[in-house]
mmCIF file with all atom_site columns, C-alpha atoms in Angstrom:
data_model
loop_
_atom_site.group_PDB
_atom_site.id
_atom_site.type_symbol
_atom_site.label_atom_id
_atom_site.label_alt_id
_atom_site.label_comp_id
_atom_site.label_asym_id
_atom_site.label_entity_id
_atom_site.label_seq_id
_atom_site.pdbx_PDB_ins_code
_atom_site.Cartn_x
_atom_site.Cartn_y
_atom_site.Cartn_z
_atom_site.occupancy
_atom_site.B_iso_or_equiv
_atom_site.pdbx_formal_charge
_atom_site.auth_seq_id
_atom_site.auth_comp_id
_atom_site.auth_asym_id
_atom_site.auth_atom_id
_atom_site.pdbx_PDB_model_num
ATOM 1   C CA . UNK I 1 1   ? -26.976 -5.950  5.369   1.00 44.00 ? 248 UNK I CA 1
ATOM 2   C CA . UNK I 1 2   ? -25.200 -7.729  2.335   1.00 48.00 ? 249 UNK I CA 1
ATOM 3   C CA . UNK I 1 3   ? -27.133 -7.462  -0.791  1.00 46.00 ? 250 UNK I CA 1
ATOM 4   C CA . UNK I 1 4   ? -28.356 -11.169 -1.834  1.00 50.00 ? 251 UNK I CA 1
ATOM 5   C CA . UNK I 1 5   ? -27.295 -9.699  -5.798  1.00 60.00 ? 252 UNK I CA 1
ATOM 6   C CA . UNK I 1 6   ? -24.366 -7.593  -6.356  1.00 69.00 ? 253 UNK I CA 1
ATOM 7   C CA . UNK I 1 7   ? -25.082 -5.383  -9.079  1.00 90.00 ? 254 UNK I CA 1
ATOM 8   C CA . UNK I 1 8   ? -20.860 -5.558  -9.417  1.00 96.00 ? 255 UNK I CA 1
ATOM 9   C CA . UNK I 1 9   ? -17.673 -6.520  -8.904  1.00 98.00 ? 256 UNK I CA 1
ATOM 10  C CA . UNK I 1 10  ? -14.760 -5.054  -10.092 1.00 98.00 ? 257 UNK I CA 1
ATOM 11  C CA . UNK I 1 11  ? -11.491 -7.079  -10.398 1.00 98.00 ? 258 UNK I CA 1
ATOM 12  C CA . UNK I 1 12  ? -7.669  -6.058  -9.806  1.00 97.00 ? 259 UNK I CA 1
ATOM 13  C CA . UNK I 1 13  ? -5.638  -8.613  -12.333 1.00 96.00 ? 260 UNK I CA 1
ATOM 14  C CA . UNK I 1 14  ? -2.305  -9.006  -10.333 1.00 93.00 ? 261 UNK I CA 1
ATOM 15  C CA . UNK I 1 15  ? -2.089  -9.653  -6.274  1.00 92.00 ? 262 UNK I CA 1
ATOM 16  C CA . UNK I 1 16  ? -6.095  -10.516 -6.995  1.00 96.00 ? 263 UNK I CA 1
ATOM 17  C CA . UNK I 1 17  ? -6.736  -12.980 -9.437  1.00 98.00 ? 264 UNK I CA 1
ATOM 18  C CA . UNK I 1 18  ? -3.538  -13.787 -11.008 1.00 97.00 ? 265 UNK I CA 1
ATOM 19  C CA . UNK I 1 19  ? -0.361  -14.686 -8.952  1.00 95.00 ? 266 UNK I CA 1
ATOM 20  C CA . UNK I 1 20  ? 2.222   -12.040 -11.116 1.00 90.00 ? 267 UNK I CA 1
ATOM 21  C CA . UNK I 1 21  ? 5.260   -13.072 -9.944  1.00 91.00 ? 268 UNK I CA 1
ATOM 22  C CA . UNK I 1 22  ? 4.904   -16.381 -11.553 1.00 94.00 ? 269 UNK I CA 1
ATOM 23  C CA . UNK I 1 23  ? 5.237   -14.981 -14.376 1.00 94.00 ? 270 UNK I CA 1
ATOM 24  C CA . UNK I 1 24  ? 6.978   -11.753 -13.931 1.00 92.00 ? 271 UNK I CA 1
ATOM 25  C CA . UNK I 1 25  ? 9.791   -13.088 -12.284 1.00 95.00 ? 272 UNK I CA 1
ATOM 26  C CA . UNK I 1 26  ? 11.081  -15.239 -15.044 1.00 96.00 ? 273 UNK I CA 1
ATOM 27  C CA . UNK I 1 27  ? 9.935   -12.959 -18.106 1.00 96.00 ? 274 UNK I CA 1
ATOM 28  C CA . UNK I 1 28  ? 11.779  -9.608  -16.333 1.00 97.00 ? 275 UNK I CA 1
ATOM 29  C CA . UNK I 1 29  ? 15.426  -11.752 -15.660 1.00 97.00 ? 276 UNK I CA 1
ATOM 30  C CA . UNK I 1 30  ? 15.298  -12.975 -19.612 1.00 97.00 ? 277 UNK I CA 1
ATOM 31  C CA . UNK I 1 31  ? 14.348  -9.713  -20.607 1.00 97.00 ? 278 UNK I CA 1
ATOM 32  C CA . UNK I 1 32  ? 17.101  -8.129  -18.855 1.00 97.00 ? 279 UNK I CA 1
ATOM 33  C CA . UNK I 1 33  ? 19.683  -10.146 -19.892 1.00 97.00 ? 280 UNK I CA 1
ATOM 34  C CA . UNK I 1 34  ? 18.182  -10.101 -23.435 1.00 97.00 ? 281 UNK I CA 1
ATOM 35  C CA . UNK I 1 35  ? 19.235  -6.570  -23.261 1.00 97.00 ? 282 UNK I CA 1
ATOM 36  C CA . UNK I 1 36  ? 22.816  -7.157  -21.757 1.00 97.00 ? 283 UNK I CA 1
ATOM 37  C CA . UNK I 1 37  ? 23.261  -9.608  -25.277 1.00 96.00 ? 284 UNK I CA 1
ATOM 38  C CA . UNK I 1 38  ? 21.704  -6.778  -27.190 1.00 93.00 ? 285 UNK I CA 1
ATOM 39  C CA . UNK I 1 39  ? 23.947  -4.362  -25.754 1.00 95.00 ? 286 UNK I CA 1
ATOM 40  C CA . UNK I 1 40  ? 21.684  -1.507  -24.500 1.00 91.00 ? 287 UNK I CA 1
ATOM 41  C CA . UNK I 1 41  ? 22.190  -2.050  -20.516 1.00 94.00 ? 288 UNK I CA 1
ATOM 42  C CA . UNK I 1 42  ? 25.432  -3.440  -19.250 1.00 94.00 ? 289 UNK I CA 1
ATOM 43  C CA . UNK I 1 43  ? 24.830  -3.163  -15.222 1.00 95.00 ? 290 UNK I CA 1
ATOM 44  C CA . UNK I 1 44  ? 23.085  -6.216  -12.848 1.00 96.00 ? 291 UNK I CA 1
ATOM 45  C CA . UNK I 1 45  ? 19.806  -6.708  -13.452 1.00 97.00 ? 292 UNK I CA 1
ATOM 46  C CA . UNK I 1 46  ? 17.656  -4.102  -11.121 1.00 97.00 ? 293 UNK I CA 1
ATOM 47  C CA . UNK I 1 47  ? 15.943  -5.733  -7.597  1.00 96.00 ? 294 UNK I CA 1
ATOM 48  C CA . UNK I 1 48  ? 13.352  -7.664  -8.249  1.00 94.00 ? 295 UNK I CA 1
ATOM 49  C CA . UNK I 1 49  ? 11.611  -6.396  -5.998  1.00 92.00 ? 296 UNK I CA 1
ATOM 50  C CA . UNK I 1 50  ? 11.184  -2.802  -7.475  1.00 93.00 ? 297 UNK I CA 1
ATOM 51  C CA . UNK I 1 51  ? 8.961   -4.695  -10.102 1.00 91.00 ? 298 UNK I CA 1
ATOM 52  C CA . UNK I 1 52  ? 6.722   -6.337  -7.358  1.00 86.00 ? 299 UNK I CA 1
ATOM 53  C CA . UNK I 1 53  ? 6.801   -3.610  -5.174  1.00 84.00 ? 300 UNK I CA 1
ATOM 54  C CA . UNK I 1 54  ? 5.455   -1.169  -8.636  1.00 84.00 ? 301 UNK I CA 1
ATOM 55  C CA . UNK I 1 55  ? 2.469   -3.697  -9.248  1.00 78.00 ? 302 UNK I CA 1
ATOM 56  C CA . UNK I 1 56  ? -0.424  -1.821  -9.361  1.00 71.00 ? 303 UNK I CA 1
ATOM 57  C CA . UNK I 1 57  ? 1.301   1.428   -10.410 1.00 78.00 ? 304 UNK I CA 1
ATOM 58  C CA . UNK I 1 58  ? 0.668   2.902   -13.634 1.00 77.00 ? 305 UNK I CA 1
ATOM 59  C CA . UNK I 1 59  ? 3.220   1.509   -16.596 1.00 82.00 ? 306 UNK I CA 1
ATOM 60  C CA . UNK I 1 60  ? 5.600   4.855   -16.122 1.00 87.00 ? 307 UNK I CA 1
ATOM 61  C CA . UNK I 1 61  ? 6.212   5.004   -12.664 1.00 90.00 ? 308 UNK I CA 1
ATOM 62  C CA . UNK I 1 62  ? 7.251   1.199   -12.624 1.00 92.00 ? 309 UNK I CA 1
ATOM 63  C CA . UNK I 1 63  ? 9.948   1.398   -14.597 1.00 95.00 ? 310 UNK I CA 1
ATOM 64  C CA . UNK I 1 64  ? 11.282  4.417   -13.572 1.00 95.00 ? 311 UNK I CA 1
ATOM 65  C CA . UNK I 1 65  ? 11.081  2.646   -10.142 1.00 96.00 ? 312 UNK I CA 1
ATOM 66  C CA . UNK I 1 66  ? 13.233  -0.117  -11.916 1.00 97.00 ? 313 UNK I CA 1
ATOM 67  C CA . UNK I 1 67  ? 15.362  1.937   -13.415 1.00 96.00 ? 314 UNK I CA 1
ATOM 68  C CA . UNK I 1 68  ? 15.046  5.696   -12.231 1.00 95.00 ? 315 UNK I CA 1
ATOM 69  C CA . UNK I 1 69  ? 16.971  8.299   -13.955 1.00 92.00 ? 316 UNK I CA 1
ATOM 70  C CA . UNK I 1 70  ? 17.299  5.867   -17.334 1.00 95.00 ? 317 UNK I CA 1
ATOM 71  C CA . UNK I 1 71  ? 16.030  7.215   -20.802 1.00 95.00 ? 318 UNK I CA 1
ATOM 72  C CA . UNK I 1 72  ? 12.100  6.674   -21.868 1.00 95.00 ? 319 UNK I CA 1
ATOM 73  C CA . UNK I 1 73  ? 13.651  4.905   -24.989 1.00 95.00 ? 320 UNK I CA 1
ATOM 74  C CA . UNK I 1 74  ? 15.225  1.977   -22.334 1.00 96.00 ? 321 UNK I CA 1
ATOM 75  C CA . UNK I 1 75  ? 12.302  2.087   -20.072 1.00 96.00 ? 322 UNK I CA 1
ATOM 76  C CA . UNK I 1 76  ? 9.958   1.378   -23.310 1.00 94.00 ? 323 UNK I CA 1
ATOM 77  C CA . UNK I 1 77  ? 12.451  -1.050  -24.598 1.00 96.00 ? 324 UNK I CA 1
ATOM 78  C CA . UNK I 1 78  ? 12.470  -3.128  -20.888 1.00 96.00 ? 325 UNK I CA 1
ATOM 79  C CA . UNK I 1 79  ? 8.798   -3.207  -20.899 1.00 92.00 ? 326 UNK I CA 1
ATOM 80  C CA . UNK I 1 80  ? 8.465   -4.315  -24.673 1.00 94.00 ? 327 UNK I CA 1
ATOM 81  C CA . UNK I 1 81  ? 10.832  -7.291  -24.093 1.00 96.00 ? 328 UNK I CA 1
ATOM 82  C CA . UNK I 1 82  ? 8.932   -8.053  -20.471 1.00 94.00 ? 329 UNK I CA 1
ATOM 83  C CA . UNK I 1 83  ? 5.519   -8.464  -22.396 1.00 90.00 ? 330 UNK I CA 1
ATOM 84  C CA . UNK I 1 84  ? 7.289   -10.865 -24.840 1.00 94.00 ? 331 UNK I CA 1
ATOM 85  C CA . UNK I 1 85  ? 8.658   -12.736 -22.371 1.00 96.00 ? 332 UNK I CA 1
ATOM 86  C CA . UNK I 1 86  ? 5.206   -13.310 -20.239 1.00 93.00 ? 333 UNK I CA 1
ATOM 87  C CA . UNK I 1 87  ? 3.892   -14.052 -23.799 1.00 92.00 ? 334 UNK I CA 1
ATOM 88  C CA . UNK I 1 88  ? 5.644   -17.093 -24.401 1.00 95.00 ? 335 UNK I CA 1
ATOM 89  C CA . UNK I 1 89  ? 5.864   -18.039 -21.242 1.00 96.00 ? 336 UNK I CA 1
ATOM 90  C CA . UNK I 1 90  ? 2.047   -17.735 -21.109 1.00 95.00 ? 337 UNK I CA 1
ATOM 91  C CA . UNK I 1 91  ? 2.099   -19.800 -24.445 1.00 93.00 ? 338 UNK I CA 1
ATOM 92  C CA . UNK I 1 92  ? 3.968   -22.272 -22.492 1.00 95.00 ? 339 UNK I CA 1
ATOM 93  C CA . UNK I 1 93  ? 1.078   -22.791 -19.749 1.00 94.00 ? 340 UNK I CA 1
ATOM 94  C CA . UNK I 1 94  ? 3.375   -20.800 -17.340 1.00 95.00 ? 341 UNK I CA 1
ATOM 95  C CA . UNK I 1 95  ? 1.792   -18.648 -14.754 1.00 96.00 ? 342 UNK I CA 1
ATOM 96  C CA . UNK I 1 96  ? -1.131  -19.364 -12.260 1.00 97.00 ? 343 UNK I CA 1
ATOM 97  C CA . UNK I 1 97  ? -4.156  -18.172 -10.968 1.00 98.00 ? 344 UNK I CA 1
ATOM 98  C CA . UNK I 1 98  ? -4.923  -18.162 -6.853  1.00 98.00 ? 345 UNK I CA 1
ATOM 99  C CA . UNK I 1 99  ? -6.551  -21.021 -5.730  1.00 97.00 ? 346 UNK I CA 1
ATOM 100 C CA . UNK I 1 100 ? -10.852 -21.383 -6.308  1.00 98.00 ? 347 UNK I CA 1
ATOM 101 C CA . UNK I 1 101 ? -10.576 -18.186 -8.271  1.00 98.00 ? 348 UNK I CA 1
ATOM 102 C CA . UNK I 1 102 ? -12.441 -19.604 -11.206 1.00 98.00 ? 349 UNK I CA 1
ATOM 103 C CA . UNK I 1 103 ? -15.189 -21.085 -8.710  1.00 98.00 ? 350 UNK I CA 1
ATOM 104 C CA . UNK I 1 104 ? -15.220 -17.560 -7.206  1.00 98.00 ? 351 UNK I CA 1
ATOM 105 C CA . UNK I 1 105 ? -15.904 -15.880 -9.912  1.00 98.00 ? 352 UNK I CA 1
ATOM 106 C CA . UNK I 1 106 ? -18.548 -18.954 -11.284 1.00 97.00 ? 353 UNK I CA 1
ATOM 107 C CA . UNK I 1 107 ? -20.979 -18.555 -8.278  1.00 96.00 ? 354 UNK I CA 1
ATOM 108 C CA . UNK I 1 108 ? -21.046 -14.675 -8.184  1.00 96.00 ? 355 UNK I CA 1
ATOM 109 C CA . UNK I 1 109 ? -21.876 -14.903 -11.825 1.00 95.00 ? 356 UNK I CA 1
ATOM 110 C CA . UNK I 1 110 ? -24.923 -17.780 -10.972 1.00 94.00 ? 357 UNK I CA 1
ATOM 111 C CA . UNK I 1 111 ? -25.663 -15.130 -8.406  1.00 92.00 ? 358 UNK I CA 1
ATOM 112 C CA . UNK I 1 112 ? -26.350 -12.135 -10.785 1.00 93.00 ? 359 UNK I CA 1
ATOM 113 C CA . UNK I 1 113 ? -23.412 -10.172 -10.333 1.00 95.00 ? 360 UNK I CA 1
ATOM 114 C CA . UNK I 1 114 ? -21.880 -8.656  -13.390 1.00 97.00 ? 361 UNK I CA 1
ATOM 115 C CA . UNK I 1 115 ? -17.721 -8.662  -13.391 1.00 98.00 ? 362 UNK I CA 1
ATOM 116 C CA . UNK I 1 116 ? -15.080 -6.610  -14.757 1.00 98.00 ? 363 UNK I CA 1
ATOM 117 C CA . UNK I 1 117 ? -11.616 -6.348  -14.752 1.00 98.00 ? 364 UNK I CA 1
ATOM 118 C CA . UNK I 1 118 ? -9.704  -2.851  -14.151 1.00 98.00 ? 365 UNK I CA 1
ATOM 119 C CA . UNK I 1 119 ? -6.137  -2.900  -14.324 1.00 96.00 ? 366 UNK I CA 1
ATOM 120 C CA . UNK I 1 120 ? -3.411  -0.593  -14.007 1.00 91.00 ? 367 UNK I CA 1
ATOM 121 C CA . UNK I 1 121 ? -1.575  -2.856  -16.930 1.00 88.00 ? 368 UNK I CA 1
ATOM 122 C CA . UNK I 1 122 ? -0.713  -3.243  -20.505 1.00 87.00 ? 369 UNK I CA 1
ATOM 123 C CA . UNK I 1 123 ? -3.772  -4.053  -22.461 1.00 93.00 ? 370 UNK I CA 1
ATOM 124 C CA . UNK I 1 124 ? -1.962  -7.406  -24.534 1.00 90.00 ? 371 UNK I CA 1
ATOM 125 C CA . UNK I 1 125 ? -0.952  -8.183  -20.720 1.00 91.00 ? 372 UNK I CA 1
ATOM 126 C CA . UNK I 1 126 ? -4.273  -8.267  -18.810 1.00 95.00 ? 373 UNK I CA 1
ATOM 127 C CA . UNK I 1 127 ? -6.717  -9.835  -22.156 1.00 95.00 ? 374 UNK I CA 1
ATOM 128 C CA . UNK I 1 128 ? -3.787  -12.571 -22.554 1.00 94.00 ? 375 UNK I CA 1
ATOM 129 C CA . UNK I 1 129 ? -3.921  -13.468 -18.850 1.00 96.00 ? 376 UNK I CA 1
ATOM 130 C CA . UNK I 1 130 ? -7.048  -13.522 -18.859 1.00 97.00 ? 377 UNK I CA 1
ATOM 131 C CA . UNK I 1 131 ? -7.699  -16.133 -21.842 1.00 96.00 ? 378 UNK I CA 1
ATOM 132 C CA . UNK I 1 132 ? -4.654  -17.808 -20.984 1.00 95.00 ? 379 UNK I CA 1
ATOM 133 C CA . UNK I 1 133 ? -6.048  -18.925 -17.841 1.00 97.00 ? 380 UNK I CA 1
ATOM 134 C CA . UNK I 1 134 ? -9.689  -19.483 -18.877 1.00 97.00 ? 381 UNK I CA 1
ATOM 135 C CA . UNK I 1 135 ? -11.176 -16.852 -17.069 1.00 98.00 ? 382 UNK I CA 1
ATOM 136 C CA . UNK I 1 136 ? -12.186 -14.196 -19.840 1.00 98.00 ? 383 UNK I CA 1
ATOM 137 C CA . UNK I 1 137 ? -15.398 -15.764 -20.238 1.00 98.00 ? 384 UNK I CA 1
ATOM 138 C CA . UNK I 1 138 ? -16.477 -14.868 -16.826 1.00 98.00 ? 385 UNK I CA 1
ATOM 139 C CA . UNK I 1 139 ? -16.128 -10.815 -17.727 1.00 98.00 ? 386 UNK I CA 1
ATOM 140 C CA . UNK I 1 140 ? -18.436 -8.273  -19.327 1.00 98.00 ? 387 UNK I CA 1
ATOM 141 C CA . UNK I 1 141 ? -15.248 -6.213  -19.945 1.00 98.00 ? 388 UNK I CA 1
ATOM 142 C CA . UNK I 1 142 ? -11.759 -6.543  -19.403 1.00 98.00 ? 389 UNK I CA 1
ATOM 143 C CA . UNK I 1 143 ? -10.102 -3.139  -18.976 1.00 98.00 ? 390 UNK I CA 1
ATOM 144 C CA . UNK I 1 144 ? -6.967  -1.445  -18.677 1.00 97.00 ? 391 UNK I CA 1
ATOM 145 C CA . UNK I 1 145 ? -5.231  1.481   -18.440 1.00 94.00 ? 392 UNK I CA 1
ATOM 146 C CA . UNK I 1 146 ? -2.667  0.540   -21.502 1.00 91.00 ? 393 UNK I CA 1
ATOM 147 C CA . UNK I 1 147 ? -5.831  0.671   -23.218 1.00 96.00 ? 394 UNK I CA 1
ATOM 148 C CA . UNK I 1 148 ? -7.584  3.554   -22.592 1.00 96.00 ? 395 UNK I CA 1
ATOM 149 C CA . UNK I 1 149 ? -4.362  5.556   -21.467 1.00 94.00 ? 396 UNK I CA 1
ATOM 150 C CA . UNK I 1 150 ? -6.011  6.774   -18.141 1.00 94.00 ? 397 UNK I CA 1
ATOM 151 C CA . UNK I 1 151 ? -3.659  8.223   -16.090 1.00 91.00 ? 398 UNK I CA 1
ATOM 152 C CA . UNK I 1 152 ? -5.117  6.691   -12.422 1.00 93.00 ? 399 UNK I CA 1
ATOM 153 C CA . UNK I 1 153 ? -7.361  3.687   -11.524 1.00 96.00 ? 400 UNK I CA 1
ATOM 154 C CA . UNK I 1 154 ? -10.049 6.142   -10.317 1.00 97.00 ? 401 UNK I CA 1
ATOM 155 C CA . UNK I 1 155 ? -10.199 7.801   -13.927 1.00 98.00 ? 402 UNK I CA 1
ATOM 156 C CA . UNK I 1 156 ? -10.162 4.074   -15.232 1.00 98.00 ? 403 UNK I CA 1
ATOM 157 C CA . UNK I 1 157 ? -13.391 2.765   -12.967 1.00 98.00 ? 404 UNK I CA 1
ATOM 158 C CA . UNK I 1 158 ? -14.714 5.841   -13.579 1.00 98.00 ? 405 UNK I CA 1
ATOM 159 C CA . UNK I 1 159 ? -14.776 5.353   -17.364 1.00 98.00 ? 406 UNK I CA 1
ATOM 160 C CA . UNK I 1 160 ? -15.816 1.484   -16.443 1.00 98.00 ? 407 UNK I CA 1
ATOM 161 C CA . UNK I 1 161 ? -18.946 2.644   -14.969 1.00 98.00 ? 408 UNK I CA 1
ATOM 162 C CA . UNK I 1 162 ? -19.887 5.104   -17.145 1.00 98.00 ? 409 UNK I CA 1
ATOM 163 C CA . UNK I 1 163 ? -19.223 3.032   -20.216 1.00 98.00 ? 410 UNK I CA 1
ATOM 164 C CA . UNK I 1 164 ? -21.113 -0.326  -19.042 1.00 98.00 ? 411 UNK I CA 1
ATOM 165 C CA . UNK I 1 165 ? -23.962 1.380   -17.020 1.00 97.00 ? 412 UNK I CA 1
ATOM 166 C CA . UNK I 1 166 ? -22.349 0.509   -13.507 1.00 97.00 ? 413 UNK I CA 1
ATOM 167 C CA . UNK I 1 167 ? -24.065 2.503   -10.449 1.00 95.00 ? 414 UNK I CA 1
ATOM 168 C CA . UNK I 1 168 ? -22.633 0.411   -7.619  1.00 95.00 ? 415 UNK I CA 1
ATOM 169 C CA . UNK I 1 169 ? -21.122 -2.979  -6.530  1.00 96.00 ? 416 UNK I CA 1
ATOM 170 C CA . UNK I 1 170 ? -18.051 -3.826  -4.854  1.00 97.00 ? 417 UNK I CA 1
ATOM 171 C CA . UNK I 1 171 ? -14.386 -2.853  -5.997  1.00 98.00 ? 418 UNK I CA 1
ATOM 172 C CA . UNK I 1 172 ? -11.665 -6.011  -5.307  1.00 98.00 ? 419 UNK I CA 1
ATOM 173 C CA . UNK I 1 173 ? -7.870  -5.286  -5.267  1.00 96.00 ? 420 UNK I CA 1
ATOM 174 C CA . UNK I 1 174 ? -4.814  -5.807  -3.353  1.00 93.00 ? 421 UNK I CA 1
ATOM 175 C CA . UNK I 1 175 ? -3.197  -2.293  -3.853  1.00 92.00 ? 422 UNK I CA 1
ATOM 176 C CA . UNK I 1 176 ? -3.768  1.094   -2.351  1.00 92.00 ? 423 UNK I CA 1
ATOM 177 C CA . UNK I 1 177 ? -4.872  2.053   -6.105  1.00 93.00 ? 424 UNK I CA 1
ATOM 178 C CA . UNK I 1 178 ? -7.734  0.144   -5.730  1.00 96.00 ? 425 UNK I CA 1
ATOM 179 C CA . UNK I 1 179 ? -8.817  1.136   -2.102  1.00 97.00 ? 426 UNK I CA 1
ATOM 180 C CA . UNK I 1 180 ? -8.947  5.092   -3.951  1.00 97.00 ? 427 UNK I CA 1
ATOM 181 C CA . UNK I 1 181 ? -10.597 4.176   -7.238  1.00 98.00 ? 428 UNK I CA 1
ATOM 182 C CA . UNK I 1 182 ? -13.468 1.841   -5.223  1.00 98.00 ? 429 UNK I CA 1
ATOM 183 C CA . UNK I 1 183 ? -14.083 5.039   -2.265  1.00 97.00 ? 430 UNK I CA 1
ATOM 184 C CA . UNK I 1 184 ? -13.154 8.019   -5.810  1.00 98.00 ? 431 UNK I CA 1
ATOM 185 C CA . UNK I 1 185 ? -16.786 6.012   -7.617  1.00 98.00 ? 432 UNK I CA 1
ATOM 186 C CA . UNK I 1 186 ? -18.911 5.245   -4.897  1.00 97.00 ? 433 UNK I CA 1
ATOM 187 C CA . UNK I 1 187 ? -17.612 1.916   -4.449  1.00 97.00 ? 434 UNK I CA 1
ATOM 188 C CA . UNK I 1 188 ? -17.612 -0.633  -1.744  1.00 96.00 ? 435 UNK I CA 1
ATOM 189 C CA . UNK I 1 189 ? -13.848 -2.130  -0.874  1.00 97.00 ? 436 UNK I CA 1
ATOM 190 C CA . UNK I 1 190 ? -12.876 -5.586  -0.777  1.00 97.00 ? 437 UNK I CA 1
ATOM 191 C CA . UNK I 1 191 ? -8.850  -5.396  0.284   1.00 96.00 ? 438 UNK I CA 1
ATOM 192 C CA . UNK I 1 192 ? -7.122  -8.848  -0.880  1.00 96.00 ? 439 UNK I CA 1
ATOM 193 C CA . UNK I 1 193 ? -4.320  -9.735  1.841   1.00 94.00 ? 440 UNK I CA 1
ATOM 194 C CA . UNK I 1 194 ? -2.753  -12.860 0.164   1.00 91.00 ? 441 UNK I CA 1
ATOM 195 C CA . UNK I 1 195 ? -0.166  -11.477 -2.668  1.00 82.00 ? 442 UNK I CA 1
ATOM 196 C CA . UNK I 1 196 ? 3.461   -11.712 -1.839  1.00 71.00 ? 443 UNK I CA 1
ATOM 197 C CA . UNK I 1 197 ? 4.409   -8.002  -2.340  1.00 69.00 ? 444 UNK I CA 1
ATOM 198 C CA . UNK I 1 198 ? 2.444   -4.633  -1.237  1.00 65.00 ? 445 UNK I CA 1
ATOM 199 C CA . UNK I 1 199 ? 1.984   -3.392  2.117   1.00 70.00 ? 446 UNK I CA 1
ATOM 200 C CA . UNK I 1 200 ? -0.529  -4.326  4.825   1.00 69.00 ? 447 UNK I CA 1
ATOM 201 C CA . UNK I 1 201 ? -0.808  -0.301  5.008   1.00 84.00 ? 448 UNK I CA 1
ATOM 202 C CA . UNK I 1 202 ? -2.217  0.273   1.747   1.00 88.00 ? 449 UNK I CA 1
ATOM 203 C CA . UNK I 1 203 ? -5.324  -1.663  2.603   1.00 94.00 ? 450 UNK I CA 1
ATOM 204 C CA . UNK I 1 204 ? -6.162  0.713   4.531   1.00 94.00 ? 451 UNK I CA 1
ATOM 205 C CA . UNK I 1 205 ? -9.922  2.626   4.361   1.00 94.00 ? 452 UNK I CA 1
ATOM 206 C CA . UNK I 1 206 ? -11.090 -0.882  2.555   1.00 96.00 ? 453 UNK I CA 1
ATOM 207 C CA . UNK I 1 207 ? -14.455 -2.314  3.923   1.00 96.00 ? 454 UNK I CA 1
ATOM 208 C CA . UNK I 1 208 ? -13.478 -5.465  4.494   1.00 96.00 ? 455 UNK I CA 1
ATOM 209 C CA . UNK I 1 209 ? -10.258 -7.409  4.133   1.00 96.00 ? 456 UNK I CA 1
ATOM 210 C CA . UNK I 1 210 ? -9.781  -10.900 3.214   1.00 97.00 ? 457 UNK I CA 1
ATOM 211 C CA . UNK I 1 211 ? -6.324  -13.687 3.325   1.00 96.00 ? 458 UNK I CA 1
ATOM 212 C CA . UNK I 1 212 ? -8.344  -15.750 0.584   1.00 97.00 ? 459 UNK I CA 1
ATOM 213 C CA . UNK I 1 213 ? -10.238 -15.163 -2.412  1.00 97.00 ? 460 UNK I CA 1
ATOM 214 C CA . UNK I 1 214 ? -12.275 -17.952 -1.602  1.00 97.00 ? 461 UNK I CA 1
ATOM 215 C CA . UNK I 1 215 ? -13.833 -15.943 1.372   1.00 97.00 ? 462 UNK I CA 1
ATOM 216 C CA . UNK I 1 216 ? -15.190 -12.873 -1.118  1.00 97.00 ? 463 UNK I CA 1
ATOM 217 C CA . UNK I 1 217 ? -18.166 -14.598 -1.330  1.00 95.00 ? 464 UNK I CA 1
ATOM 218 C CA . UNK I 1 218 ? -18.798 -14.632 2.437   1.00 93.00 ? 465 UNK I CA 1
ATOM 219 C CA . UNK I 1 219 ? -19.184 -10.591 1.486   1.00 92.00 ? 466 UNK I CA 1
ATOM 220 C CA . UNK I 1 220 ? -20.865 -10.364 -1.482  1.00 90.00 ? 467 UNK I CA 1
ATOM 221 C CA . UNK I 1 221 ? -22.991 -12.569 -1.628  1.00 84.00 ? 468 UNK I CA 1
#
């Protein structure tokens, strides 16, 4: 039986609520060849598809996905110039949400349910997203692990839960990190099936999988 009040829900940023590679895309060619002009990486610009295929990952692994066997000092370089690109783009109105998210997330807040966010991204990333788009307001807390420097989305929920006085609910991602930190702290798992990138597989031990995030509320509610 679905419970008619959530206590819950606990939000993936990118593949969930926030279509990434509208602005990734853009912001990780102009910081690439910002660094071709600047001198410190002379080869094509990696895939793009290493960066979609990362989302989800903790900061590390994705770049040394993008650019494996390459010193710390580049990788941290790449992601600092990244950031500033989604920043201005982001300044620029660039980037969108998936469609009815904001409704979404409006009627399981008139329905009780407390929301978070728990990303596996940069902290100036996921709070600028966030406003940018005009769904902060909807959040008790907006966390990430560029914030708090966990080293897995179960260790982030985990400190989520403990820190806001969360005992159950529903966790909502598109990524095999979020099927582990929803079943690693007693979660319920709501697999998202609509971002371009990630694999069908990694959905895999979620509750219930959706093609829309206008059908969560079908679940929860």
């Amino acid at each position: 039986m679905k419970p008619e009040r959530p206590e819950a829900a606990i939000f993936d940023l990118d593949g969930t609520l926030f279509q990434a590679e509208t602005l990734m895309i853009p912001a990780y060619y102009a910081a690439f060849d910002h660094m071709r002009r600047e001198g410190d990486y002379s080869q094509d610009t990696p895939p793009v598809e290493r960066l979609l295929g990362g989302l989800g990952m903790v900061l590390s692994d994705i770049w040394e996905r993008i650019l494996p066997g390459e010193s710390v000092e580049l990788h941290h370089r790449a992601n600092d110039l990244l950031l500033r690109y989604q920043k201005e783009l982001l300044d620029q109105g660039e980037g969108l949400l998936y469609p009815g998210v904001a409704e979404v997330l409006e009627r399981l807040r008139e329905k009780g349910a407390r929301l978070f966010i728990a990303s596996n991204g940069m902290e100036h990333y996921v709070k600028s997203v966030a406003k940018a788009k005009g769904i902060d307001h909807y959040f008790e807390g907006l966390y990430s692990a560029g914030e708090f420097n966990t080293p897995s989305k179960v260790e982030l929920v985990r400190l989520l839960m403990l820190t806001e006085g969360v005992s159950g609910g529903w966790m909502v991602g598109d990524r095999s990190s979020d099927v582990e930190a929803g079943r690693g702290n007693g979660l319920r798992v709501m697999g998202c099936r609509y971002a371009e990138f990630g694999q069908a597989s990694e959905l895999e031990g979620a509750d219930a999988v959706i093609s829309d995030i206008r059908q969560l509320p079908d679940y929860l509610l």
